[in-house]
PDB file of C-alpha atoms in Angstrom:
ATOM      1  CA  UNK A 171      78.985 113.714 111.741  1.00  0.00           C
ATOM      2  CA  UNK A 172      78.406 112.349 115.321  1.00  0.00           C
ATOM      3  CA  UNK A 173      78.873 108.725 115.498  1.00  0.00           C
ATOM      4  CA  UNK A 174      80.929 108.081 111.970  1.00  0.00           C
ATOM      5  CA  UNK A 175      84.056 107.077 111.713  1.00  0.00           C
ATOM      6  CA  UNK A 176      86.155 107.980 108.746  1.00  0.00           C
ATOM      7  CA  UNK A 177      89.053 105.792 107.011  1.00  0.00           C
ATOM      8  CA  UNK A 178      91.674 107.226 104.832  1.00  0.00           C
ATOM      9  CA  UNK A 179      94.101 105.229 102.940  1.00  0.00           C
ATOM     10  CA  UNK A 180      96.738 107.201 101.344  1.00  0.00           C
ATOM     11  CA  UNK A 181      99.562 106.362  99.477  1.00  0.00           C
ATOM     12  CA  UNK A 182     102.598 108.638  98.393  1.00  0.00           C
ATOM     13  CA  UNK A 183     106.035 108.031  96.587  1.00  0.00           C
ATOM     14  CA  UNK A 184     107.592 108.159  93.491  1.00  0.00           C
ATOM     15  CA  UNK A 185     106.625 106.843  89.978  1.00  0.00           C
ATOM     16  CA  UNK A 186     107.319 103.623  89.520  1.00  0.00           C
ATOM     17  CA  UNK A 187     108.119 102.460  93.580  1.00  0.00           C
ATOM     18  CA  UNK A 188     104.505 100.076  93.820  1.00  0.00           C
ATOM     19  CA  UNK A 189     101.786 102.465  95.137  1.00  0.00           C
ATOM     20  CA  UNK A 190      99.336 101.037  93.088  1.00  0.00           C
ATOM     21  CA  UNK A 191     100.305  97.164  93.574  1.00  0.00           C
ATOM     22  CA  UNK A 192     100.209  98.042  97.508  1.00  0.00           C
ATOM     23  CA  UNK A 193      97.195  99.368  97.549  1.00  0.00           C
ATOM     24  CA  UNK A 194      95.213  97.346  94.718  1.00  0.00           C
ATOM     25  CA  UNK A 195      97.342  94.250  94.531  1.00  0.00           C
ATOM     26  CA  UNK A 196      97.272  91.782  91.835  1.00  0.00           C
ATOM     27  CA  UNK A 197      94.726  89.505  90.382  1.00  0.00           C
ATOM     28  CA  UNK A 198      95.025  86.245  92.930  1.00  0.00           C
ATOM     29  CA  UNK A 199      93.493  86.710  96.160  1.00  0.00           C
ATOM     30  CA  UNK A 200      96.613  86.180  98.009  1.00  0.00           C
ATOM     31  CA  UNK A 201      97.952  88.928  96.156  1.00  0.00           C
ATOM     32  CA  UNK A 202      95.176  90.995  96.624  1.00  0.00           C
ATOM     33  CA  UNK A 203      95.995  95.236  98.137  1.00  0.00           C
ATOM     34  CA  UNK A 204      95.467  97.018 100.820  1.00  0.00           C
ATOM     35  CA  UNK A 205      92.313  98.536  99.493  1.00  0.00           C
ATOM     36  CA  UNK A 206      90.471  95.226  98.565  1.00  0.00           C
ATOM     37  CA  UNK A 207      91.636  93.892 102.271  1.00  0.00           C
ATOM     38  CA  UNK A 208      90.603  96.860 104.340  1.00  0.00           C
ATOM     39  CA  UNK A 209      86.853  97.153 102.380  1.00  0.00           C
ATOM     40  CA  UNK A 210      86.673  93.033 103.099  1.00  0.00           C
ATOM     41  CA  UNK A 211      87.398  93.533 107.155  1.00  0.00           C
ATOM     42  CA  UNK A 212      85.274  97.288 106.941  1.00  0.00           C
ATOM     43  CA  UNK A 213      82.384  95.209 105.384  1.00  0.00           C
ATOM     44  CA  UNK A 214      82.408  92.046 107.499  1.00  0.00           C
ATOM     45  CA  UNK A 215      82.071  94.862 110.560  1.00  0.00           C
ATOM     46  CA  UNK A 216      79.476  96.544 109.115  1.00  0.00           C
ATOM     47  CA  UNK A 217      77.217  93.581 108.395  1.00  0.00           C
ATOM     48  CA  UNK A 218      77.601  92.356 111.999  1.00  0.00           C
ATOM     49  CA  UNK A 219      77.035  95.576 113.633  1.00  0.00           C
ATOM     50  CA  UNK A 220      73.506  95.583 111.629  1.00  0.00           C
ATOM     51  CA  UNK A 221      72.990  92.475 112.225  1.00  0.00           C
ATOM     52  CA  UNK A 222      73.488  92.395 116.088  1.00  0.00           C
ATOM     53  CA  UNK A 223      71.350  93.842 118.686  1.00  0.00           C
ATOM     54  CA  UNK A 224      73.367  97.252 118.766  1.00  0.00           C
ATOM     55  CA  UNK A 225      71.331  98.025 115.776  1.00  0.00           C
ATOM     56  CA  UNK A 226      68.144  97.177 117.205  1.00  0.00           C
ATOM     57  CA  UNK A 227      68.638  99.283 120.052  1.00  0.00           C
ATOM     58  CA  UNK A 228      69.863 102.600 117.932  1.00  0.00           C
ATOM     59  CA  UNK A 229      67.758 102.096 114.929  1.00  0.00           C
ATOM     60  CA  UNK A 230      70.497 103.278 112.842  1.00  0.00           C
ATOM     61  CA  UNK A 231      71.676 100.857 109.834  1.00  0.00           C
ATOM     62  CA  UNK A 232      75.553 101.310 109.102  1.00  0.00           C
ATOM     63  CA  UNK A 233      76.726 101.543 105.773  1.00  0.00           C
ATOM     64  CA  UNK A 234      80.132 101.846 103.414  1.00  0.00           C
ATOM     65  CA  UNK A 235      80.634 105.643 101.672  1.00  0.00           C
ATOM     66  CA  UNK A 236      83.467 105.536  99.282  1.00  0.00           C
ATOM     67  CA  UNK A 237      84.798 108.826  97.304  1.00  0.00           C
ATOM     68  CA  UNK A 238      88.306 107.782  95.586  1.00  0.00           C
ATOM     69  CA  UNK A 239      90.709 110.637  94.682  1.00  0.00           C
ATOM     70  CA  UNK A 240      94.332 111.155  93.251  1.00  0.00           C
ATOM     71  CA  UNK A 241      96.867 113.611  93.247  1.00  0.00           C
ATOM     72  CA  UNK A 242      98.824 113.355  90.043  1.00  0.00           C
ATOM     73  CA  UNK A 243     100.730 116.510  88.857  1.00  0.00           C
ATOM     74  CA  UNK A 244     100.160 118.896  91.475  1.00  0.00           C
ATOM     75  CA  UNK A 245      96.241 118.293  90.749  1.00  0.00           C
ATOM     76  CA  UNK A 246      93.455 116.806  92.838  1.00  0.00           C
ATOM     77  CA  UNK A 247      90.998 114.423  90.751  1.00  0.00           C
ATOM     78  CA  UNK A 248      87.704 112.907  91.587  1.00  0.00           C
ATOM     79  CA  UNK A 249      87.974 109.331  90.163  1.00  0.00           C
ATOM     80  CA  UNK A 250      84.226 108.935  90.800  1.00  0.00           C
ATOM     81  CA  UNK A 251      82.598 112.146  89.362  1.00  0.00           C
ATOM     82  CA  UNK A 252      79.818 111.544  86.676  1.00  0.00           C
ATOM     83  CA  UNK A 253      81.159 114.627  84.766  1.00  0.00           C
ATOM     84  CA  UNK A 254      84.393 115.349  82.931  1.00  0.00           C
ATOM     85  CA  UNK A 255      87.438 113.861  84.940  1.00  0.00           C
ATOM     86  CA  UNK A 256      89.552 117.545  83.835  1.00  0.00           C
ATOM     87  CA  UNK A 257      87.548 119.177  86.919  1.00  0.00           C
ATOM     88  CA  UNK A 258      90.185 119.609  89.516  1.00  0.00           C
ATOM     89  CA  UNK A 259      89.313 119.909  93.084  1.00  0.00           C
ATOM     90  CA  UNK A 260      90.458 122.451  95.371  1.00  0.00           C
ATOM     91  CA  UNK A 261      91.865 121.268  98.671  1.00  0.00           C
ATOM     92  CA  UNK A 262      90.449 123.647 101.582  1.00  0.00           C
ATOM     93  CA  UNK A 263      91.638 123.367 104.892  1.00  0.00           C
ATOM     94  CA  UNK A 264      90.210 124.253 108.502  1.00  0.00           C
ATOM     95  CA  UNK A 265      92.952 125.408 110.889  1.00  0.00           C
ATOM     96  CA  UNK A 266      93.700 123.486 114.579  1.00  0.00           C
ATOM     97  CA  UNK A 267      90.463 124.023 116.351  1.00  0.00           C
ATOM     98  CA  UNK A 268      89.774 123.915 120.255  1.00  0.00           C
ATOM     99  CA  UNK A 269      89.289 120.481 121.361  1.00  0.00           C
ATOM    100  CA  UNK A 270      85.651 119.684 121.686  1.00  0.00           C
ATOM    101  CA  UNK A 271      84.857 122.798 119.130  1.00  0.00           C
ATOM    102  CA  UNK A 272      83.070 122.126 116.239  1.00  0.00           C
ATOM    103  CA  UNK A 273      84.991 123.246 112.800  1.00  0.00           C
ATOM    104  CA  UNK A 274      84.613 126.941 111.648  1.00  0.00           C
ATOM    105  CA  UNK A 275      84.884 126.309 107.649  1.00  0.00           C
ATOM    106  CA  UNK A 276      86.807 129.074 106.003  1.00  0.00           C
ATOM    107  CA  UNK A 277      84.265 128.511 103.403  1.00  0.00           C
ATOM    108  CA  UNK A 278      80.610 129.353 103.964  1.00  0.00           C
ATOM    109  CA  UNK A 279      79.423 126.456 101.717  1.00  0.00           C
ATOM    110  CA  UNK A 280      81.491 123.785 103.806  1.00  0.00           C
ATOM    111  CA  UNK A 281      79.726 120.779 105.240  1.00  0.00           C
ATOM    112  CA  UNK A 282      80.848 117.378 106.094  1.00  0.00           C
ATOM    113  CA  UNK A 283      80.180 113.780 104.062  1.00  0.00           C
ATOM    114  CA  UNK A 284      76.438 113.033 105.146  1.00  0.00           C
ATOM    115  CA  UNK A 285      77.277 108.865 105.526  1.00  0.00           C
ATOM    116  CA  UNK A 286      73.776 108.806 106.390  1.00  0.00           C
ATOM    117  CA  UNK A 287      72.441 110.745 103.326  1.00  0.00           C
ATOM    118  CA  UNK A 288      69.452 108.595 101.120  1.00  0.00           C
ATOM    119  CA  UNK A 289      70.443 107.381  97.632  1.00  0.00           C
ATOM    120  CA  UNK A 290      73.223 105.944  96.050  1.00  0.00           C
ATOM    121  CA  UNK A 291      75.703 108.844  94.553  1.00  0.00           C
ATOM    122  CA  UNK A 292      75.711 112.437  95.934  1.00  0.00           C
ATOM    123  CA  UNK A 293      78.270 115.235  95.262  1.00  0.00           C
ATOM    124  CA  UNK A 294      78.199 116.468  98.772  1.00  0.00           C
ATOM    125  CA  UNK A 295      76.923 120.016  99.354  1.00  0.00           C
ATOM    126  CA  UNK A 296      77.682 121.196  96.028  1.00  0.00           C
ATOM    127  CA  UNK A 297      80.015 123.502  97.464  1.00  0.00           C
ATOM    128  CA  UNK A 298      80.357 121.443 100.330  1.00  0.00           C
ATOM    129  CA  UNK A 299      82.968 118.679 101.205  1.00  0.00           C
ATOM    130  CA  UNK A 300      84.011 115.546 102.349  1.00  0.00           C
ATOM    131  CA  UNK A 301      85.959 115.967 106.149  1.00  0.00           C
ATOM    132  CA  UNK A 302      88.936 113.796 106.838  1.00  0.00           C
ATOM    133  CA  UNK A 303      90.468 114.549 110.326  1.00  0.00           C
ATOM    134  CA  UNK A 304      94.244 114.832 110.978  1.00  0.00           C
ATOM    135  CA  UNK A 305      95.245 113.003 113.603  1.00  0.00           C
ATOM    136  CA  UNK A 306      99.078 114.476 113.910  1.00  0.00           C
ATOM    137  CA  UNK A 307      98.167 118.185 114.066  1.00  0.00           C
ATOM    138  CA  UNK A 308      94.848 118.593 114.695  1.00  0.00           C
ATOM    139  CA  UNK A 309      93.411 120.568 111.172  1.00  0.00           C
ATOM    140  CA  UNK A 310      90.805 119.454 109.223  1.00  0.00           C
ATOM    141  CA  UNK A 311      91.523 118.753 105.123  1.00  0.00           C
ATOM    142  CA  UNK A 312      88.279 119.248 103.356  1.00  0.00           C
ATOM    143  CA  UNK A 313      87.576 118.457  99.137  1.00  0.00           C
ATOM    144  CA  UNK A 314      84.621 121.075  97.775  1.00  0.00           C
ATOM    145  CA  UNK A 315      82.557 119.056  95.351  1.00  0.00           C
ATOM    146  CA  UNK A 316      83.725 115.332  96.144  1.00  0.00           C
ATOM    147  CA  UNK A 317      81.501 112.567  95.025  1.00  0.00           C
ATOM    148  CA  UNK A 318      80.458 110.381  97.824  1.00  0.00           C
ATOM    149  CA  UNK A 319      79.100 106.531  96.463  1.00  0.00           C
ATOM    150  CA  UNK A 320      77.383 104.560  99.172  1.00  0.00           C
ATOM    151  CA  UNK A 321      78.156 100.952  98.703  1.00  0.00           C
ATOM    152  CA  UNK A 322      75.361  98.874  99.640  1.00  0.00           C
ATOM    153  CA  UNK A 323      77.554  95.836  99.518  1.00  0.00           C
ATOM    154  CA  UNK A 324      81.260  94.391  98.905  1.00  0.00           C
ATOM    155  CA  UNK A 325      80.611  93.960  95.562  1.00  0.00           C
ATOM    156  CA  UNK A 326      79.329  97.082  94.739  1.00  0.00           C
ATOM    157  CA  UNK A 327      82.376  98.650  96.455  1.00  0.00           C
ATOM    158  CA  UNK A 328      84.786  96.631  94.086  1.00  0.00           C
ATOM    159  CA  UNK A 329      82.313  98.170  91.419  1.00  0.00           C
ATOM    160  CA  UNK A 330      83.214 101.280  92.789  1.00  0.00           C
ATOM    161  CA  UNK A 331      86.621 100.825  92.840  1.00  0.00           C
ATOM    162  CA  UNK A 332      87.098  99.498  89.102  1.00  0.00           C
ATOM    163  CA  UNK A 333      85.374 102.719  88.053  1.00  0.00           C
ATOM    164  CA  UNK A 334      87.880 104.652  89.877  1.00  0.00           C
ATOM    165  CA  UNK A 335      90.882 102.687  88.612  1.00  0.00           C
ATOM    166  CA  UNK A 336      89.726 102.904  85.044  1.00  0.00           C
ATOM    167  CA  UNK A 337      89.807 106.875  85.569  1.00  0.00           C
ATOM    168  CA  UNK A 338      93.205 106.999  87.108  1.00  0.00           C
ATOM    169  CA  UNK A 339      95.949 109.052  85.391  1.00  0.00           C
ATOM    170  CA  UNK A 340      98.725 106.668  84.095  1.00  0.00           C
ATOM    171  CA  UNK A 341     102.069 108.171  83.873  1.00  0.00           C
ATOM    172  CA  UNK A 342     105.280 106.480  82.120  1.00  0.00           C
ATOM    173  CA  UNK A 343     107.440 104.577  84.398  1.00  0.00           C
ATOM    174  CA  UNK A 344     110.806 105.814  84.001  1.00  0.00           C
TER     175      UNK A 344
END
């Protein structure tokens, strides 16, 4: 959507290489991971912009929307869905497009994440999905049906991350 910024934090690697620790971190304040640190910075910036003069001019209130997915054994799972976790998400691709042209979805039910949608939770468009722009190749990847939660505060964002953490598939390290 216009005026929104999407951020994707992605870790990839073999089992036991420290992806979880890098992203989530440890218990202590100084040992927290990349995701909690990014959320703290993002939340502070959203608060600053919402209280600044720019909001009074535009009339818009910024918020943070989260979706958390994992790729495990070649399957993509929505870790914040309300239903069974064995529902797999299908990854869709919209090929590179001309600069300035809106994406032409391969799926007629495709819709971007509505970051300004009211309410706390939305499964985007049922068969719709969230958009992630890849800067490297210009293609667009989306996940039809991914659940998006609006975090009203830093604390609610951390609660959502705790729920996602509890829903992760955990394999045995070798």
